[in-house]
C-alpha positions as a Markdown table, in Angstrom:
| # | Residue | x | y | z |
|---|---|---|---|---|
| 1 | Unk | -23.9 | 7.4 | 0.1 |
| 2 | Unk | -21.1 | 9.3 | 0.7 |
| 3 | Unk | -22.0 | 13.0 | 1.1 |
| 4 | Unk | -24.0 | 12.4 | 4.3 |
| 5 | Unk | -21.4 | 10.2 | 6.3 |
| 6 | Unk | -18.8 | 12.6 | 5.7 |
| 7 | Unk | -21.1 | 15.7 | 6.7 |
| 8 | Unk | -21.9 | 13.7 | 9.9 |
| 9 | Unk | -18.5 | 13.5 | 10.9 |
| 10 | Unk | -17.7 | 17.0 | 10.2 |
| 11 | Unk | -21.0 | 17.8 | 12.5 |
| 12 | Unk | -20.1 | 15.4 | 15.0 |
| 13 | Unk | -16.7 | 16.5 | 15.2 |
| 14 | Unk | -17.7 | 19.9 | 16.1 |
| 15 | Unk | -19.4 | 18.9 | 19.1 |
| 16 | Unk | -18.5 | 18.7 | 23.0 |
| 17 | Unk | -17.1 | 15.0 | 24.4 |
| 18 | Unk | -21.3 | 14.2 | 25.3 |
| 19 | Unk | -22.2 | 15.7 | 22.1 |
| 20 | Unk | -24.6 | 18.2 | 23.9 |
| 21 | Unk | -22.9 | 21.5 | 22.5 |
| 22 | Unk | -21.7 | 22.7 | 19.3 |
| 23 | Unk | -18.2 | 24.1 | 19.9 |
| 24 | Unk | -17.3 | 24.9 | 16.4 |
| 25 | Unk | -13.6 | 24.3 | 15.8 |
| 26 | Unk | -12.0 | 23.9 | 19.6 |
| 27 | Unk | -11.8 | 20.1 | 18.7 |
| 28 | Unk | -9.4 | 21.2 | 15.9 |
| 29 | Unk | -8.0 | 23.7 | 17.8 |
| 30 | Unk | -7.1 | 21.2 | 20.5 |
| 31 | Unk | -6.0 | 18.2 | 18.5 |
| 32 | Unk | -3.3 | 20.9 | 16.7 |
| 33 | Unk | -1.6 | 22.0 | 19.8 |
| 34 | Unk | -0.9 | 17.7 | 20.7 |
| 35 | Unk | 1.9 | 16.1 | 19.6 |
| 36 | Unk | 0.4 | 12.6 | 19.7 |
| 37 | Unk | -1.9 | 14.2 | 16.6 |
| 38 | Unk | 1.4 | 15.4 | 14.6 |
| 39 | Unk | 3.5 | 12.1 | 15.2 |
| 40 | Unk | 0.2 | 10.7 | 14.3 |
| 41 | Unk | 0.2 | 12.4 | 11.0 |
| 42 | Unk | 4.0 | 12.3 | 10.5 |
| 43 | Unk | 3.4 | 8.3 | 10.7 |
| 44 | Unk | 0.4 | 8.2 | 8.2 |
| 45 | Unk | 2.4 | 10.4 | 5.6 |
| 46 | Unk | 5.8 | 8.1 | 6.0 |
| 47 | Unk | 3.5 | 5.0 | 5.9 |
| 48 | Unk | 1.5 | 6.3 | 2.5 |
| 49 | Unk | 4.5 | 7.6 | 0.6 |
| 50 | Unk | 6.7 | 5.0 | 1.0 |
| 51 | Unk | 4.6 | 1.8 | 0.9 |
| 52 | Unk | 2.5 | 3.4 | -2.6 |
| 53 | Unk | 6.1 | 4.7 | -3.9 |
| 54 | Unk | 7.1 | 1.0 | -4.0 |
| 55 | Unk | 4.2 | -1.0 | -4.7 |
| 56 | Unk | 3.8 | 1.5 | -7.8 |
| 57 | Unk | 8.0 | 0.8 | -8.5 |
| 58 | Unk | 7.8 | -2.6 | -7.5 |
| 59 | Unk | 4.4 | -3.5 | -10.0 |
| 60 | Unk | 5.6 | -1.5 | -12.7 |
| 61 | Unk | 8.7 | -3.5 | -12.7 |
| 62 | Unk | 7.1 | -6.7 | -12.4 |
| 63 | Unk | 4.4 | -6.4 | -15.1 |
| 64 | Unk | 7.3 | -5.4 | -17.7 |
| 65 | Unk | 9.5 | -8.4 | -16.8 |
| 66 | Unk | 6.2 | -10.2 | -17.0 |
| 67 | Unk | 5.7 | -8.5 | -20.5 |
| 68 | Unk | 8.9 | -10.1 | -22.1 |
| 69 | Unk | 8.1 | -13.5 | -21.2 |
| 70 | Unk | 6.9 | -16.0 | -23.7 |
| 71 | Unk | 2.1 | -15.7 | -24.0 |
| 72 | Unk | 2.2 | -19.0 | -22.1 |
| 73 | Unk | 4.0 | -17.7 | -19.0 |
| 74 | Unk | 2.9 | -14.2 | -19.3 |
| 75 | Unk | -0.1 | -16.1 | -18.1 |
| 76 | Unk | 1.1 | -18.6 | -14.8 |
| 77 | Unk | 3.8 | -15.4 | -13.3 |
| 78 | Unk | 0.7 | -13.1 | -13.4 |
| 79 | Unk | -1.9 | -15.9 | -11.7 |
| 80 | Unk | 1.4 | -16.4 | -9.2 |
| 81 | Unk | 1.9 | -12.0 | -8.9 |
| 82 | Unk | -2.0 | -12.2 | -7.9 |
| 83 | Unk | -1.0 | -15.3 | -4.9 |
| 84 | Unk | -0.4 | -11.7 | -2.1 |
| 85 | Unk | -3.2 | -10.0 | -3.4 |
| 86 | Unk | -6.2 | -13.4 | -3.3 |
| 87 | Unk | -4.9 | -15.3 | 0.0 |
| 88 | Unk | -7.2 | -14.9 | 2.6 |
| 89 | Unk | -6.3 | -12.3 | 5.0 |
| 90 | Unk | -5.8 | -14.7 | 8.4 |
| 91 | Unk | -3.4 | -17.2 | 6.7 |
| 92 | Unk | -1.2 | -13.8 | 5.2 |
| 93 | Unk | -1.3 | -13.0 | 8.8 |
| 94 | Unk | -0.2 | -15.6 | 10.6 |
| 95 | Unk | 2.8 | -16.0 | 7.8 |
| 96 | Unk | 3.8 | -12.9 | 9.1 |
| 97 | Unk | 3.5 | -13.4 | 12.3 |
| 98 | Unk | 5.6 | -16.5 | 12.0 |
| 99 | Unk | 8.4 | -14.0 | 10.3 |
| 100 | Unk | 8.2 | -10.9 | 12.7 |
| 101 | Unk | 7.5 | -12.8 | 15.9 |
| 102 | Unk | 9.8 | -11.3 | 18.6 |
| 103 | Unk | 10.5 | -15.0 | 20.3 |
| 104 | Unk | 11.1 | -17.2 | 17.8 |
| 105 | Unk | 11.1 | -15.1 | 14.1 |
| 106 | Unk | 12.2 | -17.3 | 10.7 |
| 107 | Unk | 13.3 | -13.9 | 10.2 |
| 108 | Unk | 15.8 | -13.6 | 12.9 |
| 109 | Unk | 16.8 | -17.3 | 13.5 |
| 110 | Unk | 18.7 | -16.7 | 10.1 |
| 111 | Unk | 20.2 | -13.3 | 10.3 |
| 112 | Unk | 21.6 | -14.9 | 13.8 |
| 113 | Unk | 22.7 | -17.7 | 12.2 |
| 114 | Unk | 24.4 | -15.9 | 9.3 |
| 115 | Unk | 25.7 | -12.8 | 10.8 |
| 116 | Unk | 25.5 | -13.1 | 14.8 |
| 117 | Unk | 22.6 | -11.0 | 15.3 |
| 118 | Unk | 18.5 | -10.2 | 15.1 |
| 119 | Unk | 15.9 | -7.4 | 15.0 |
| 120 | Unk | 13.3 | -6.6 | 17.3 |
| 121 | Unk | 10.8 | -5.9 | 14.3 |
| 122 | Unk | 7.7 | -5.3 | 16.0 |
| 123 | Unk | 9.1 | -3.5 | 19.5 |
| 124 | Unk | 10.9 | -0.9 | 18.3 |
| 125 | Unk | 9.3 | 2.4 | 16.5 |
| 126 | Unk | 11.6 | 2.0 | 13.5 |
| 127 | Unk | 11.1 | -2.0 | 12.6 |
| 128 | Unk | 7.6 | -1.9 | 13.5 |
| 129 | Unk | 6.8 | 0.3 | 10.6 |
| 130 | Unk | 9.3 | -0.9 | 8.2 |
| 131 | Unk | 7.3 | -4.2 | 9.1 |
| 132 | Unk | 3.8 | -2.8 | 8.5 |
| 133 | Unk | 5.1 | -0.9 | 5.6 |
| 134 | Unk | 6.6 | -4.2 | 4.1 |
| 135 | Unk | 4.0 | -5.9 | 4.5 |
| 136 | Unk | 1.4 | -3.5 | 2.9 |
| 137 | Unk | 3.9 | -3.4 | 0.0 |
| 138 | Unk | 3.7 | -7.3 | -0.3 |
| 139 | Unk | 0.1 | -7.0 | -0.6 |
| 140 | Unk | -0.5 | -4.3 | -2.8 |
| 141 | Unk | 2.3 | -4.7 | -5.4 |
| 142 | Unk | 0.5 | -7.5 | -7.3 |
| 143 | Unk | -2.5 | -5.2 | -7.4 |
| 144 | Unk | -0.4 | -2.4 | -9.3 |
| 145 | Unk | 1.4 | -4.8 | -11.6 |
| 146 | Unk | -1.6 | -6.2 | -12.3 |
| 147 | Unk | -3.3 | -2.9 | -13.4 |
| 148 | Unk | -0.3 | -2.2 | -15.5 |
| 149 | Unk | -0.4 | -5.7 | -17.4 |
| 150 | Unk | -4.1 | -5.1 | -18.2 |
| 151 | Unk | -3.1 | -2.1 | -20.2 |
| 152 | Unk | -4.3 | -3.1 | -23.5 |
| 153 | Unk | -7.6 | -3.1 | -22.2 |
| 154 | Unk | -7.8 | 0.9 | -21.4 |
| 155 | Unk | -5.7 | 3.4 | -22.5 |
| 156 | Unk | -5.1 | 7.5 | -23.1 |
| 157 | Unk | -7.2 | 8.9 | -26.0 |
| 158 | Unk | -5.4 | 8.1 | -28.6 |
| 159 | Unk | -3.3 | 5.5 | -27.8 |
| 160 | Unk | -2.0 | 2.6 | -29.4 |
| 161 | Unk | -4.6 | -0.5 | -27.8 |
| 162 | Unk | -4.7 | -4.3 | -27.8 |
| 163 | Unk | -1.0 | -5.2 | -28.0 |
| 164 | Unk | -0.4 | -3.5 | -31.4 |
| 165 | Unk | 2.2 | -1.1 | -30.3 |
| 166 | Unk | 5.8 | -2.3 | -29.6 |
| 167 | Unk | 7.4 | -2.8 | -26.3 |
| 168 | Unk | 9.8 | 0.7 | -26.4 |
| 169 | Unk | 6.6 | 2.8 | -27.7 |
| 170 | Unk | 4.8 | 1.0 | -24.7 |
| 171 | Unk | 6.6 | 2.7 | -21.8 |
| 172 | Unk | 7.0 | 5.8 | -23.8 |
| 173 | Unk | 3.1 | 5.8 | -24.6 |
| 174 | Unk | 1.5 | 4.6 | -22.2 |
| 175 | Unk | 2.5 | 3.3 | -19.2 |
| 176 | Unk | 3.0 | 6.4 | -16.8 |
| 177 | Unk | -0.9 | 6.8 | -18.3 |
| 178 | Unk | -1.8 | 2.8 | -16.7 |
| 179 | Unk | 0.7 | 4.4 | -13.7 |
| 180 | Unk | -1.6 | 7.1 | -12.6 |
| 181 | Unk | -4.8 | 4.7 | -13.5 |
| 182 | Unk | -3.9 | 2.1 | -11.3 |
| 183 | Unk | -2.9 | 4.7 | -8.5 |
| 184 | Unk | -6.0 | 6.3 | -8.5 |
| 185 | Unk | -7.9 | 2.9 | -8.3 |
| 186 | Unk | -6.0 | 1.8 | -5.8 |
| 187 | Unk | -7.6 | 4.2 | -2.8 |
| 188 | Unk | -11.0 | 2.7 | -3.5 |
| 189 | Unk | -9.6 | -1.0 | -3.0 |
């Protein structure tokens, strides 16, 4: 299922623009002599880094506020944590849209009525991707806190399960174990 898409790729990728000739590595060769390829990669390393840094930061943080709350609204701020993560795709969007937008942005109609000025979030380099990035953060950070509120569920060999450790032998314990868990999970999301 996935062994034979991937060798496909690296087969068709070593063949000439109309696929009649097998060229090797001059596809490589080529694409690592552009610059469009390295800003390209330069882009996809800023955009992973940061926006997993914080959803990680972010969801850790939340699920342990989360964790000191009283059973009964442990249960309603996780539900609400999950709101990002379960809203259909095209209403997320346009609630977005109706922030960034370059002509009339919630976004900006504030900052210019607080401080005198606005952003052009989605036409210059730097705002577009701290948009995209934000946004990506938004959605993913629910999925992280929620992987790191399940923790009683799964846990290191030897761990303390089920809630019967206490809350400073958590963190110390566990956590950076649920951390790494949810991390890894998170690419096949």
């Amino acid at each position: 299922l996935i062994v034979y898409p991937f060798g496909y790729s690296i087969y068709l990728s070593m063949l000439n623009k109309r696929e009649t000739k097998f060229v090797w590595f001059a596809n490589y060769f080529f694409l690592f002599k552009r610059d469009t390829f390295w800003m390209v990669v330069r882009q996809s390393v800023i955009f992973t880094l940061t926006a997993v840094f914080f959803k990680a930061l972010i969801g850790f943080i939340m699920a342990h506020l989360i964790d000191f709350l009283p059973e009964k609204r442990q249960r309603l701020w996780r539900g609400l944590a999950l709101i990002a993560w379960v809203m259909p795709p095209a209403l997320s969007t346009l609630g977005w849209w109706w922030l960034f937008e370059p002509s009339y942005s919630a976004l900006n109609w504030l900052l210019e009525m607080f401080f005198g000025f606005s952003i052009p979030w989605l036409s210059e380099t730097f705002w577009a991707r701290f948009s995209v990035i934000l946004v990506n953060i938004w959605f993913g950070t629910s999925f992280f806190s929620d992987h790191v509120s399940g923790r009683p569920k799964i846990g290191p060999p030897g761990s303390l399960r089920g809630g019967q450790h206490r809350r400073g032998q958590r963190l110390a314990e566990a956590d950076l174990y649920y951390l790494s868990y949810a991390a890894q999970h998170h690419r096949h999301h």
